[in-house]
């Protein structure tokens, strides 16, 4: 048997949300009848502009894509007011996170992980032989920025900072974030993962301006959430030229497919669609809050397109009951949040089904409890 690299041998396989195909086969439900609310995808689809643009660009399908991502780079550079040389594109932010790990993390580097957060940070750290330093979230499930600052030392290389945080949905307050970035020493790379930035409910700061002032900050954003392009795989990073140059040395030469570039460009030209998604998300979150309150369930107000709620029930049980009814959600146990659920916000009628099903499950459990009392 060929001996695998030591770091890889210690690695657990990354566990993504269950796919529609997987659940369809396991429960014998047709794929089209399943509602997936487990991966924080966009249930409103994507802009019609995207579909038209893909259709109109068929003649180029047999060519390699533009390696410089020129048109998307220009458009984004204009929208964000950032020079094109400060942008890097990836096959989703997944790829950019991987690149950051390969470029910056090496044996014995300490890497700070706000726990719980996006799971891929752990794999990237361990694969590159970094040492994970976990800083638990506070009682209110918020990122403990002071706790993170206390764990920084000369060995610290990277801080994965997910803001808003997945899976808790909390966001670091603007003044706290600014102060935090000022206080992190320059030898530490702050990876500010803003996958859910568009869903923030309230004020936020111009983090791009912060990244321009601090050469140890890289911002990551994605087209997978508010733009609804998860299947195309487009993420981007904003950072100093030095960081971008280093990442480019490691990046696959052609990492962004032609259709992905076309789709993202077309999506940027239809901000109305994104605004619609954001407003629907906010409205539906509001509905979840009042329903959870009526049911006496604890939840965390969300700045993402998902909601974390404490049912007090075994997550595996609830997840299975939902899957049987054709709804895929995610149990909190996967993030170390026992008896919590993370539910991606769906379309209004889908959220109604979630609420109804949750009520039914809770009623049955409560009825049985009364019987056994
Ligand atoms: C915090 C966070 N970062 C990155 C990603 C990956 O996004 P992408 O689709 O751009 O790879 C996700 C996906 O759910 C996420 O939640």
Coordinates of C-alpha atoms and ligand atoms in Angstrom, one line a residue:
X1 CA 0.0 0.0 0.0
X2 CA 1.3 3.4 -0.8
X3 CA 1.9 5.5 2.3
X4 CA -0.3 8.6 2.4
X5 CA 1.2 11.9 3.6
X6 CA 1.1 12.0 7.4
X7 CA -1.0 15.2 7.5
X8 CA -3.6 13.7 5.2
X9 CA -3.8 10.4 7.2
X10 CA -4.9 12.4 10.3
X11 CA -7.5 14.3 8.3
X12 CA -11.2 13.5 8.6
X13 CA -13.1 13.8 5.4
X14 CA -15.1 17.1 5.1
X15 CA -18.8 16.5 5.6
X16 CA -20.9 18.8 3.5
X17 CA -24.7 19.0 3.7
X18 CA -26.5 16.0 2.4
X19 CA -27.2 16.4 -1.3
X20 CA -30.6 16.1 -3.1
X21 CA -29.4 13.0 -4.9
X22 CA -28.3 11.3 -1.7
X23 CA -31.5 12.0 0.2
X24 CA -33.6 11.1 -2.9
X25 CA -32.0 7.7 -3.0
X26 CA -32.2 7.1 0.7
X27 CA -35.8 8.0 1.2
X28 CA -37.2 7.1 -2.2
X29 CA -38.4 10.7 -2.9
X30 CA -38.1 12.2 -6.4
X31 CA -35.3 14.8 -6.6
X32 CA -37.8 17.4 -7.8
X33 CA -39.9 16.9 -4.7
X34 CA -37.1 17.6 -2.3
X35 CA -36.5 21.0 -0.8
X36 CA -32.9 21.5 0.3
X37 CA -32.5 23.9 3.2
X38 CA -29.2 22.5 4.4
X39 CA -26.5 24.3 2.4
X40 CA -27.4 28.0 2.7
X41 CA -28.1 28.1 -1.0
X42 CA -30.5 30.6 -2.6
X43 CA -34.0 29.2 -3.0
X44 CA -35.0 32.0 -5.3
X45 CA -32.8 30.7 -8.0
X46 CA -30.8 33.2 -10.0
X47 CA -31.3 36.2 -12.2
X48 CA -33.0 35.7 -15.6
X49 CA -30.0 37.7 -16.9
X50 CA -27.7 34.8 -16.1
X51 CA -29.8 32.2 -18.0
X52 CA -29.9 34.5 -21.0
X53 CA -26.2 35.2 -20.9
X54 CA -25.3 31.5 -20.8
X55 CA -27.6 30.8 -23.7
X56 CA -26.1 33.7 -25.7
X57 CA -22.6 32.5 -25.2
X58 CA -22.8 28.9 -26.4
X59 CA -20.4 29.5 -29.3
X60 CA -17.5 29.8 -26.9
X61 CA -18.1 26.6 -25.0
X62 CA -15.3 24.7 -26.7
X63 CA -12.6 27.3 -25.9
X64 CA -10.6 27.5 -22.7
X65 CA -11.9 30.3 -20.6
X66 CA -10.2 33.7 -20.2
X67 CA -7.5 32.9 -17.6
X68 CA -7.4 36.6 -16.4
X69 CA -11.2 36.7 -15.8
X70 CA -11.0 40.1 -17.5
X71 CA -14.6 41.1 -17.9
X72 CA -15.7 40.0 -14.5
X73 CA -12.6 41.6 -12.9
X74 CA -13.3 44.9 -14.6
X75 CA -17.0 44.9 -13.6
X76 CA -16.2 44.0 -10.0
X77 CA -13.4 46.4 -9.8
X78 CA -15.7 49.2 -10.8
X79 CA -18.5 48.1 -8.5
X80 CA -16.3 47.8 -5.4
X81 CA -13.9 50.6 -6.3
X82 CA -10.9 48.3 -6.0
X83 CA -8.1 48.0 -8.5
X84 CA -8.3 44.8 -10.5
X85 CA -4.9 43.7 -9.3
X86 CA -6.2 43.5 -5.8
X87 CA -8.8 40.8 -6.8
X88 CA -8.4 37.1 -7.1
X89 CA -11.0 34.6 -8.3
X90 CA -11.6 31.1 -7.2
X91 CA -13.7 28.0 -7.9
X92 CA -16.0 29.2 -5.0
X93 CA -14.5 30.6 -1.9
X94 CA -13.7 26.9 -1.0
X95 CA -10.9 27.1 -3.5
X96 CA -9.6 30.4 -2.2
X97 CA -9.6 29.1 1.4
X98 CA -7.6 26.1 0.2
X99 CA -5.2 28.4 -1.6
X100 CA -4.6 30.5 1.4
X101 CA -3.8 27.4 3.5
X102 CA -1.4 26.1 0.9
X103 CA 0.3 29.5 0.5
X104 CA 0.6 30.5 4.1
X105 CA 0.1 27.7 6.6
X106 CA 3.0 25.3 7.4
X107 CA 4.1 22.9 10.1
X108 CA 3.8 24.3 13.7
X109 CA 2.0 27.5 12.6
X110 CA -0.9 28.2 15.0
X111 CA -4.2 28.9 13.3
X112 CA -7.1 30.4 15.2
X113 CA -10.6 29.0 14.6
X114 CA -13.7 30.5 16.1
X115 CA -15.7 27.5 17.2
X116 CA -18.2 26.7 15.7
X117 CA -17.6 28.2 12.3
X118 CA -17.3 27.0 8.7
X119 CA -15.8 23.5 8.8
X120 CA -13.5 23.8 5.8
X121 CA -11.2 26.1 7.8
X122 CA -10.2 23.1 9.9
X123 CA -9.4 20.8 7.0
X124 CA -7.3 23.5 5.3
X125 CA -5.4 24.1 8.5
X126 CA -4.7 20.4 9.3
X127 CA -3.9 19.5 5.7
X128 CA -1.1 22.0 5.8
X129 CA 0.1 20.8 9.3
X130 CA -1.0 23.8 11.1
X131 CA -2.1 23.6 14.8
X132 CA -5.7 24.5 15.4
X133 CA -6.3 26.9 18.2
X134 CA -10.1 26.9 19.1
X135 CA -11.8 29.9 20.6
X136 CA -15.4 29.0 21.5
X137 CA -18.2 31.4 20.8
X138 CA -19.8 33.3 23.7
X139 CA -22.9 32.3 25.5
X140 CA -24.9 34.2 22.9
X141 CA -23.1 32.3 20.1
X142 CA -21.2 35.4 19.1
X143 CA -17.5 35.4 17.9
X144 CA -15.3 36.1 20.9
X145 CA -12.9 38.7 19.4
X146 CA -11.2 39.4 22.8
X147 CA -10.8 35.6 23.3
X148 CA -9.1 35.4 19.8
X149 CA -6.8 38.3 20.6
X150 CA -5.7 36.6 23.8
X151 CA -4.6 33.5 21.9
X152 CA -2.4 35.3 19.4
X153 CA 1.4 34.8 19.8
X154 CA 4.5 34.8 17.6
X155 CA 3.5 31.4 16.2
X156 CA 0.1 32.5 15.0
X157 CA -0.2 32.6 11.2
X158 CA -3.8 32.8 10.3
X159 CA -7.2 33.8 11.9
X160 CA -10.2 32.4 10.1
X161 CA -12.9 35.1 10.8
X162 CA -16.3 34.3 9.4
X163 CA -18.4 37.4 9.5
X164 CA -21.4 36.9 9.6
X165 CA -20.5 33.6 11.2
X166 CA -21.8 30.4 9.8
X167 CA -23.5 28.5 11.5
X168 CA -24.5 31.0 14.2
X169 CA -25.6 33.9 12.0
X170 CA -24.0 36.5 14.4
X171 CA -22.1 39.5 13.1
X172 CA -19.2 41.3 14.7
X173 CA -20.2 44.9 15.5
X174 CA -18.5 47.5 13.2
X175 CA -16.5 49.2 16.0
X176 CA -15.4 45.9 17.5
X177 CA -14.3 44.6 14.1
X178 CA -12.3 47.8 13.3
X179 CA -10.7 47.7 16.7
X180 CA -10.0 43.9 16.3
X181 CA -8.2 44.4 13.0
X182 CA -6.1 47.3 14.4
X183 CA -5.0 45.1 17.3
X184 CA -4.0 41.9 15.3
X185 CA -0.2 42.0 14.7
X186 CA 1.0 42.3 11.1
X187 CA 2.5 38.8 11.0
X188 CA -1.0 37.3 11.3
X189 CA -3.2 36.9 8.2
X190 CA -6.8 37.8 8.9
X191 CA -9.1 35.9 6.5
X192 CA -12.3 37.8 6.7
X193 CA -14.9 35.4 5.1
X194 CA -17.9 37.6 4.1
X195 CA -19.9 34.9 2.3
X196 CA -23.1 36.3 3.9
X197 CA -22.3 40.0 3.9
X198 CA -25.3 40.9 1.8
X199 CA -27.7 39.5 4.4
X200 CA -26.4 41.6 7.3
X201 CA -29.3 43.2 9.2
X202 CA -28.0 46.6 10.3
X203 CA -24.8 48.7 9.9
X204 CA -21.6 47.3 8.6
X205 CA -18.3 48.9 7.9
X206 CA -16.4 49.3 4.7
X207 CA -14.1 46.3 5.2
X208 CA -12.6 46.9 1.8
X209 CA -11.2 50.2 3.0
X210 CA -9.9 48.3 6.1
X211 CA -8.2 45.7 3.9
X212 CA -6.6 48.5 1.9
X213 CA -5.1 49.9 5.0
X214 CA -4.0 46.6 6.5
X215 CA -1.8 44.4 4.3
X216 CA -2.5 41.4 6.5
X217 CA -6.2 41.2 5.6
X218 CA -7.9 39.2 2.9
X219 CA -11.6 39.5 2.3
X220 CA -13.5 36.6 0.7
X221 CA -16.9 36.9 -1.0
X222 CA -19.0 34.6 -3.1
X223 CA -21.6 34.5 -5.8
X224 CA -23.1 31.4 -4.2
X225 CA -25.4 33.1 -1.7
X226 CA -27.3 36.3 -2.5
X227 CA -26.6 35.9 -6.3
X228 CA -27.8 32.3 -6.3
X229 CA -24.9 30.9 -8.4
X230 CA -23.7 28.1 -6.1
X231 CA -23.6 25.6 -8.9
X232 CA -21.3 27.8 -11.0
X233 CA -18.6 28.1 -8.3
X234 CA -17.4 31.7 -8.2
X235 CA -15.8 33.3 -5.2
X236 CA -13.3 36.2 -5.0
X237 CA -10.8 37.6 -2.7
X238 CA -9.8 41.3 -2.1
X239 CA -6.3 41.8 -0.7
X240 CA -3.0 43.6 -1.0
X241 CA -1.0 43.0 -4.2
X242 CA 1.5 41.1 -2.2
X243 CA -1.0 38.5 -0.9
X244 CA -2.6 38.2 -4.4
X245 CA 0.8 37.6 -6.0
X246 CA 1.6 34.8 -3.6
X247 CA -1.8 33.2 -4.0
X248 CA -1.5 33.3 -7.8
X249 CA 1.7 31.3 -7.7
X250 CA -0.2 28.4 -6.2
X251 CA -3.5 28.7 -8.0
X252 CA -4.5 26.4 -10.8
X253 CA -3.9 28.2 -14.1
X254 CA -7.5 27.9 -15.3
X255 CA -9.7 27.7 -12.2
X256 CA -12.9 29.5 -13.2
X257 CA -15.0 28.0 -16.0
X258 CA -16.2 30.1 -18.9
X259 CA -19.9 29.7 -17.9
X260 CA -19.0 30.7 -14.3
X261 CA -17.5 33.9 -15.6
X262 CA -20.4 34.6 -17.8
X263 CA -22.9 33.9 -15.1
X264 CA -21.2 36.1 -12.5
X265 CA -20.9 39.0 -14.8
X266 CA -24.6 38.7 -15.8
X267 CA -25.6 38.5 -12.2
X268 CA -23.8 41.7 -11.3
X269 CA -25.8 43.4 -14.0
X270 CA -29.0 42.6 -12.2
X271 CA -28.8 44.0 -8.7
X272 CA -32.6 44.2 -8.6
X273 CA -32.7 40.4 -8.3
X274 CA -30.2 40.4 -5.4
X275 CA -32.1 43.1 -3.6
X276 CA -35.3 41.0 -4.0
X277 CA -33.6 38.0 -2.5
X278 CA -32.2 40.1 0.4
X279 CA -35.6 41.6 1.2
X280 CA -37.4 38.2 1.1
X281 CA -34.7 36.7 3.3
X282 CA -35.3 39.4 5.9
X283 CA -39.0 39.1 5.8
X284 CA -38.9 35.3 6.1
X285 CA -36.4 35.5 9.0
X286 CA -38.8 37.8 10.8
X287 CA -41.5 35.2 10.3
X288 CA -39.3 32.5 11.7
X289 CA -38.5 34.7 14.8
X290 CA -42.2 35.1 15.7
X291 CA -43.0 31.5 15.1
X292 CA -40.1 30.3 17.2
X293 CA -41.1 32.8 19.9
X294 CA -44.7 31.4 19.9
X295 CA -43.3 27.9 20.2
X296 CA -41.0 29.0 23.1
X297 CA -37.9 28.0 21.1
X298 CA -34.6 29.8 21.6
X299 CA -33.0 31.1 18.3
X300 CA -30.2 33.3 17.3
X301 CA -31.2 36.4 15.3
X302 CA -29.5 35.9 11.9
X303 CA -27.4 38.0 9.6
X304 CA -27.2 35.2 7.1
X305 CA -29.7 33.3 4.8
X306 CA -30.1 30.6 7.6
X307 CA -31.3 30.4 11.1
X308 CA -30.1 28.6 14.1
X309 CA -32.8 27.3 16.5
X310 CA -32.7 25.2 19.6
X311 CA -35.5 22.5 19.5
X312 CA -34.2 20.7 22.6
X313 CA -34.6 17.5 20.5
X314 CA -32.0 15.1 19.2
X315 CA -30.8 16.6 15.9
X316 CA -30.6 13.2 14.1
X317 CA -34.2 12.5 14.9
X318 CA -35.5 15.8 13.7
X319 CA -33.3 15.7 10.6
X320 CA -34.7 12.3 9.7
X321 CA -38.3 13.3 10.3
X322 CA -37.8 16.3 8.0
X323 CA -36.1 14.2 5.3
X324 CA -39.0 11.7 5.4
X325 CA -41.2 14.7 4.5
X326 CA -38.8 15.8 1.7
X327 CA -37.1 18.6 3.5
X328 CA -33.3 18.6 4.0
X329 CA -32.1 20.6 7.0
X330 CA -28.9 20.3 9.1
X331 CA -28.6 19.2 12.7
X332 CA -26.6 21.3 15.0
X333 CA -24.7 18.3 16.3
X334 CA -22.5 18.5 13.2
X335 CA -21.2 21.9 14.5
X336 CA -21.0 20.9 18.1
X337 CA -24.4 22.5 18.8
X338 CA -26.4 19.6 20.3
X339 CA -30.2 19.9 20.0
X340 CA -30.0 22.9 17.7
X341 CA -30.9 23.0 14.0
X342 CA -29.6 25.1 11.2
X343 CA -32.2 25.8 8.6
X344 CA -31.5 27.8 5.4
X345 CA -34.2 30.3 4.6
X346 CA -36.3 29.1 1.7
X347 CA -39.2 30.5 -0.2
X348 CA -42.2 31.6 1.9
X349 CA -44.2 28.4 1.2
X350 CA -41.2 26.3 2.0
X351 CA -40.6 28.1 5.3
X352 CA -44.3 27.5 6.1
X353 CA -43.8 23.8 5.6
X354 CA -40.8 23.9 7.9
X355 CA -42.7 25.6 10.6
X356 CA -45.7 23.3 10.3
X357 CA -43.5 20.2 10.5
X358 CA -41.6 21.5 13.5
X359 CA -44.8 22.3 15.3
X360 CA -46.1 18.8 14.6
X361 CA -42.9 17.1 15.8
X362 CA -42.8 19.2 19.0
X363 CA -46.5 18.6 19.7
X364 CA -46.1 14.8 19.4
X365 CA -43.0 14.9 21.7
X366 CA -44.8 17.1 24.2
X367 CA -47.9 14.8 24.1
X368 CA -45.8 11.7 24.7
X369 CA -44.0 13.5 27.6
X370 CA -47.4 14.3 29.2
X371 CA -48.5 10.7 28.8
X372 CA -45.3 9.4 30.4
X373 CA -45.4 12.0 33.2
Ligands
LIG1 C1 -18.7 30.9 5.5 C2 -18.6 30.2 4.2 N1 -17.5 30.4 3.5 C3 -17.4 29.9 2.3 C4 -18.4 29.0 1.8 C5 -18.1 28.4 0.4 O1 -18.7 29.2 -0.5 P1 -18.4 28.9 -2.1 O2 -19.7 28.4 -2.6 O3 -18.1 30.3 -2.6 O4 -17.3 28.0 -2.2 C6 -19.5 28.8 2.5 C7 -20.5 27.9 1.9 O5 -21.5 27.6 2.5 C8 -19.6 29.4 3.7 O6 -20.7 29.2 4.5

